[in-house]
Amino acid sequence: MSRAPCTAPEPEQAARRDGHMNRAALAHGVWAVLATAAGPSGVYALTSGGSGIWAPDGTPAVQAGPGPAAVVSATVGTARPGS
């Protein structure tokens, strides 16, 4: 299996991904979780990483960088604001 050319992900790609997760969390008022590959994966010589967890207010609670082998976790509650 040949790999796609090795080019670094553009900053705009990470910003688009992060903005999508921010908007999804805000729109639905829920925790949003994204699990992505980092480093080589399948036919891709390089992937963007960025796995993370976004809070219901759209802020990132925790997020991995672009390097491989990063693991992120967060403990979240189930209570809704005002309850």
CSV table of N, CA and C in Angstrom, one decimal:
chain,number,residue,atom,x,y,z
A,1,MET,N,0.8,-1.2,0.0
A,1,MET,CA,0.0,0.0,0.0
A,1,MET,C,0.9,1.2,0.0
A,2,SER,N,0.7,2.1,-1.0
A,2,SER,CA,1.5,3.3,-1.0
A,2,SER,C,0.8,4.4,-0.2
A,3,ARG,N,1.6,5.3,0.3
A,3,ARG,CA,1.1,6.4,1.2
A,3,ARG,C,0.9,7.6,0.4
A,4,ALA,N,0.0,8.4,0.8
A,4,ALA,CA,-0.2,9.8,0.2
A,4,ALA,C,1.1,10.6,0.5
A,5,PRO,N,1.4,11.6,-0.3
A,5,PRO,CA,2.5,12.4,-0.1
A,5,PRO,C,2.5,13.0,1.4
A,6,CYS,N,3.7,13.1,1.9
A,6,CYS,CA,3.8,13.6,3.3
A,6,CYS,C,3.8,15.1,3.3
A,7,THR,N,2.7,15.7,3.6
A,7,THR,CA,2.7,17.2,3.8
A,7,THR,C,2.1,17.5,5.1
A,8,ALA,N,2.6,18.5,5.8
A,8,ALA,CA,2.1,18.8,7.1
A,8,ALA,C,0.7,19.4,7.0
A,9,PRO,N,-0.2,19.1,7.9
A,9,PRO,CA,-1.6,19.6,7.9
A,9,PRO,C,-1.5,21.2,8.0
A,10,GLU,N,-2.3,21.8,7.3
A,10,GLU,CA,-2.3,23.3,7.3
A,10,GLU,C,-3.0,23.8,8.6
A,11,PRO,N,-2.6,24.9,9.1
A,11,PRO,CA,-3.3,25.4,10.3
A,11,PRO,C,-4.7,25.7,10.1
A,12,GLU,N,-5.1,26.0,8.9
A,12,GLU,CA,-6.5,26.2,8.6
A,12,GLU,C,-7.4,25.0,8.8
A,13,GLN,N,-6.8,23.8,8.5
A,13,GLN,CA,-7.5,22.5,8.7
A,13,GLN,C,-7.8,22.3,10.2
A,14,ALA,N,-6.8,22.6,11.1
A,14,ALA,CA,-7.0,22.4,12.5
A,14,ALA,C,-8.1,23.4,13.0
A,15,ALA,N,-8.0,24.6,12.5
A,15,ALA,CA,-9.0,25.7,12.9
A,15,ALA,C,-10.4,25.3,12.5
A,16,ARG,N,-10.5,24.7,11.3
A,16,ARG,CA,-11.8,24.3,10.8
A,16,ARG,C,-12.3,23.2,11.6
A,17,ARG,N,-11.5,22.2,12.0
A,17,ARG,CA,-11.9,21.1,12.8
A,17,ARG,C,-12.3,21.6,14.2
A,18,ASP,N,-11.5,22.4,14.8
A,18,ASP,CA,-11.8,22.9,16.1
A,18,ASP,C,-13.1,23.7,16.1
A,19,GLY,N,-13.3,24.5,15.1
A,19,GLY,CA,-14.5,25.4,15.0
A,19,GLY,C,-15.7,24.5,14.8
A,20,HIS,N,-15.6,23.4,14.1
A,20,HIS,CA,-16.8,22.5,13.9
A,20,HIS,C,-17.1,21.9,15.3
A,21,MET,N,-16.2,21.5,16.1
A,21,MET,CA,-16.5,20.8,17.4
A,21,MET,C,-17.0,21.9,18.3
A,22,ASN,N,-16.5,23.1,18.3
A,22,ASN,CA,-17.0,24.2,19.1
A,22,ASN,C,-18.5,24.4,18.8
A,23,ARG,N,-18.8,24.6,17.5
A,23,ARG,CA,-20.2,24.8,17.1
A,23,ARG,C,-21.1,23.7,17.4
A,24,ALA,N,-20.7,22.4,17.3
A,24,ALA,CA,-21.5,21.3,17.6
A,24,ALA,C,-21.8,21.2,19.1
A,25,ALA,N,-20.9,21.5,19.9
A,25,ALA,CA,-21.1,21.5,21.4
A,25,ALA,C,-22.1,22.6,21.8
A,26,LEU,N,-21.8,23.8,21.2
A,26,LEU,CA,-22.7,24.9,21.5
A,26,LEU,C,-24.1,24.7,21.0
A,27,ALA,N,-24.3,24.3,19.8
A,27,ALA,CA,-25.6,24.1,19.2
A,27,ALA,C,-26.5,23.1,20.0
A,28,HIS,N,-25.9,22.1,20.5
A,28,HIS,CA,-26.7,21.1,21.2
A,28,HIS,C,-26.5,21.1,22.7
A,29,GLY,N,-25.6,21.9,23.3
A,29,GLY,CA,-25.4,22.0,24.7
A,29,GLY,C,-24.9,20.7,25.3
A,30,VAL,N,-24.1,20.0,24.6
A,30,VAL,CA,-23.6,18.7,25.1
A,30,VAL,C,-22.0,18.7,25.0
A,31,TRP,N,-21.4,17.7,25.7
A,31,TRP,CA,-20.0,17.5,25.5
A,31,TRP,C,-19.8,16.9,24.1
A,32,ALA,N,-18.8,17.3,23.4
A,32,ALA,CA,-18.5,16.8,22.1
A,32,ALA,C,-17.1,16.2,22.2
A,33,VAL,N,-17.0,15.0,21.6
A,33,VAL,CA,-15.7,14.2,21.7
A,33,VAL,C,-15.3,13.9,20.2
A,34,LEU,N,-14.0,14.1,20.0
A,34,LEU,CA,-13.5,13.8,18.7
A,34,LEU,C,-12.2,12.9,18.8
A,35,ALA,N,-12.2,11.8,18.2
A,35,ALA,CA,-11.0,10.9,18.2
A,35,ALA,C,-10.5,10.9,16.8
A,36,THR,N,-9.2,11.3,16.6
A,36,THR,CA,-8.6,11.3,15.3
A,36,THR,C,-7.2,10.6,15.3
A,37,ALA,N,-6.7,10.4,14.2
A,37,ALA,CA,-5.4,9.8,14.1
A,37,ALA,C,-4.3,10.9,14.1
A,38,ALA,N,-3.1,10.5,14.6
A,38,ALA,CA,-2.0,11.5,14.6
A,38,ALA,C,-0.8,10.7,14.1
A,39,GLY,N,0.0,11.4,13.2
A,39,GLY,CA,1.1,10.7,12.6
A,39,GLY,C,0.7,9.9,11.4
A,40,PRO,N,1.4,8.9,11.0
A,40,PRO,CA,1.0,8.1,9.8
A,40,PRO,C,-0.2,7.2,10.1
A,41,SER,N,-1.1,7.1,9.2
A,41,SER,CA,-2.3,6.2,9.4
A,41,SER,C,-2.8,5.8,8.0
A,42,GLY,N,-2.8,4.5,7.8
A,42,GLY,CA,-3.3,3.9,6.6
A,42,GLY,C,-2.5,4.4,5.4
A,43,VAL,N,-3.1,5.0,4.4
A,43,VAL,CA,-2.4,5.5,3.2
A,43,VAL,C,-1.9,6.9,3.4
A,44,TYR,N,-2.2,7.5,4.6
A,44,TYR,CA,-1.7,8.9,4.9
A,44,TYR,C,-0.4,8.9,5.6
A,45,ALA,N,0.6,9.6,5.0
A,45,ALA,CA,1.9,9.6,5.7
A,45,ALA,C,1.9,10.5,6.9
A,46,LEU,N,0.9,11.4,7.0
A,46,LEU,CA,0.8,12.4,8.1
A,46,LEU,C,-0.6,12.8,8.3
A,47,THR,N,-1.1,12.7,9.5
A,47,THR,CA,-2.4,13.2,9.8
A,47,THR,C,-2.4,14.3,10.9
A,48,SER,N,-3.5,15.0,11.1
A,48,SER,CA,-3.4,16.2,11.9
A,48,SER,C,-3.6,16.0,13.4
A,49,GLY,N,-4.0,14.9,13.9
A,49,GLY,CA,-4.2,14.7,15.3
A,49,GLY,C,-5.3,15.6,15.8
A,50,GLY,N,-5.2,16.1,17.0
A,50,GLY,CA,-6.2,17.0,17.5
A,50,GLY,C,-7.4,16.4,18.2
A,51,SER,N,-7.3,15.1,18.6
A,51,SER,CA,-8.4,14.5,19.4
A,51,SER,C,-8.6,15.4,20.6
A,52,GLY,N,-9.9,15.5,21.0
A,52,GLY,CA,-10.2,16.3,22.1
A,52,GLY,C,-11.6,16.2,22.6
A,53,ILE,N,-11.9,16.9,23.7
A,53,ILE,CA,-13.2,16.9,24.3
A,53,ILE,C,-13.6,18.4,24.5
A,54,TRP,N,-14.8,18.8,24.0
A,54,TRP,CA,-15.2,20.2,24.1
A,54,TRP,C,-16.4,20.2,25.0
A,55,ALA,N,-16.4,21.2,25.9
A,55,ALA,CA,-17.5,21.4,26.9
A,55,ALA,C,-18.8,21.9,26.2
A,56,PRO,N,-19.9,21.8,26.9
A,56,PRO,CA,-21.2,22.3,26.3
A,56,PRO,C,-21.2,23.8,25.9
A,57,ASP,N,-20.3,24.5,26.5
A,57,ASP,CA,-20.2,26.0,26.1
A,57,ASP,C,-19.2,26.2,25.0
A,58,GLY,N,-18.7,25.1,24.4
A,58,GLY,CA,-17.9,25.2,23.2
A,58,GLY,C,-16.4,25.3,23.4
A,59,THR,N,-16.0,25.4,24.7
A,59,THR,CA,-14.5,25.5,25.0
A,59,THR,C,-13.9,24.2,25.0
A,60,PRO,N,-12.7,24.0,24.6
A,60,PRO,CA,-12.0,22.7,24.6
A,60,PRO,C,-11.6,22.4,26.1
A,61,ALA,N,-12.1,21.3,26.6
A,61,ALA,CA,-11.7,20.9,27.9
A,61,ALA,C,-10.3,20.3,27.9
A,62,VAL,N,-10.0,19.6,26.9
A,62,VAL,CA,-8.7,18.9,26.7
A,62,VAL,C,-8.5,18.6,25.2
A,63,GLN,N,-7.3,18.8,24.7
A,63,GLN,CA,-7.0,18.5,23.3
A,63,GLN,C,-5.6,18.0,23.1
A,64,ALA,N,-5.4,17.0,22.3
A,64,ALA,CA,-4.1,16.5,22.0
A,64,ALA,C,-3.5,17.4,20.9
A,65,GLY,N,-2.2,17.4,20.8
A,65,GLY,CA,-1.6,18.0,19.7
A,65,GLY,C,-1.5,17.2,18.4
A,66,PRO,N,-0.6,17.5,17.5
A,66,PRO,CA,-0.6,16.8,16.2
A,66,PRO,C,0.3,15.5,16.3
A,67,GLY,N,1.1,15.4,17.4
A,67,GLY,CA,2.0,14.3,17.5
A,67,GLY,C,1.4,13.0,17.8
A,68,PRO,N,2.0,11.9,17.4
A,68,PRO,CA,1.4,10.5,17.7
A,68,PRO,C,1.6,10.2,19.2
A,69,ALA,N,0.8,9.2,19.6
A,69,ALA,CA,0.9,8.6,21.0
A,69,ALA,C,0.3,9.5,22.1
A,70,ALA,N,-0.3,10.6,21.7
A,70,ALA,CA,-1.0,11.4,22.8
A,70,ALA,C,-2.3,10.8,23.2
A,71,VAL,N,-2.6,10.9,24.5
A,71,VAL,CA,-3.8,10.4,25.0
A,71,VAL,C,-4.4,11.5,25.9
A,72,VAL,N,-5.7,11.8,25.7
A,72,VAL,CA,-6.3,12.8,26.5
A,72,VAL,C,-7.6,12.2,27.2
A,73,SER,N,-7.9,12.7,28.3
A,73,SER,CA,-9.1,12.3,29.0
A,73,SER,C,-9.7,13.4,29.9
A,74,ALA,N,-10.9,13.3,30.2
A,74,ALA,CA,-11.6,14.3,31.1
A,74,ALA,C,-12.7,13.6,31.8
A,75,THR,N,-13.0,14.1,33.0
A,75,THR,CA,-14.1,13.6,33.8
A,75,THR,C,-15.2,14.6,33.6
A,76,VAL,N,-16.3,14.2,33.2
A,76,VAL,CA,-17.4,15.2,33.0
A,76,VAL,C,-18.6,14.8,33.9
A,77,GLY,N,-19.4,15.8,34.3
A,77,GLY,CA,-20.6,15.5,35.1
A,77,GLY,C,-21.8,15.4,34.2
A,78,THR,N,-22.9,15.0,34.9
A,78,THR,CA,-24.1,14.8,34.2
A,78,THR,C,-25.2,15.8,34.5
A,79,ALA,N,-24.9,16.7,35.5
A,79,ALA,CA,-25.9,17.7,35.9
A,79,ALA,C,-25.9,18.8,34.9
A,80,ARG,N,-27.1,19.3,34.6
A,80,ARG,CA,-27.3,20.4,33.7
A,80,ARG,C,-27.3,21.7,34.5
A,81,PRO,N,-26.8,22.8,33.9
A,81,PRO,CA,-26.8,24.0,34.6
A,81,PRO,C,-28.2,24.4,35.0
A,82,GLY,N,-28.3,24.9,36.2
A,82,GLY,CA,-29.6,25.3,36.7
A,82,GLY,C,-30.5,24.1,37.3
A,83,SER,N,-29.9,22.9,37.3
A,83,SER,CA,-30.7,21.8,37.9
A,83,SER,C,-30.2,21.4,39.3
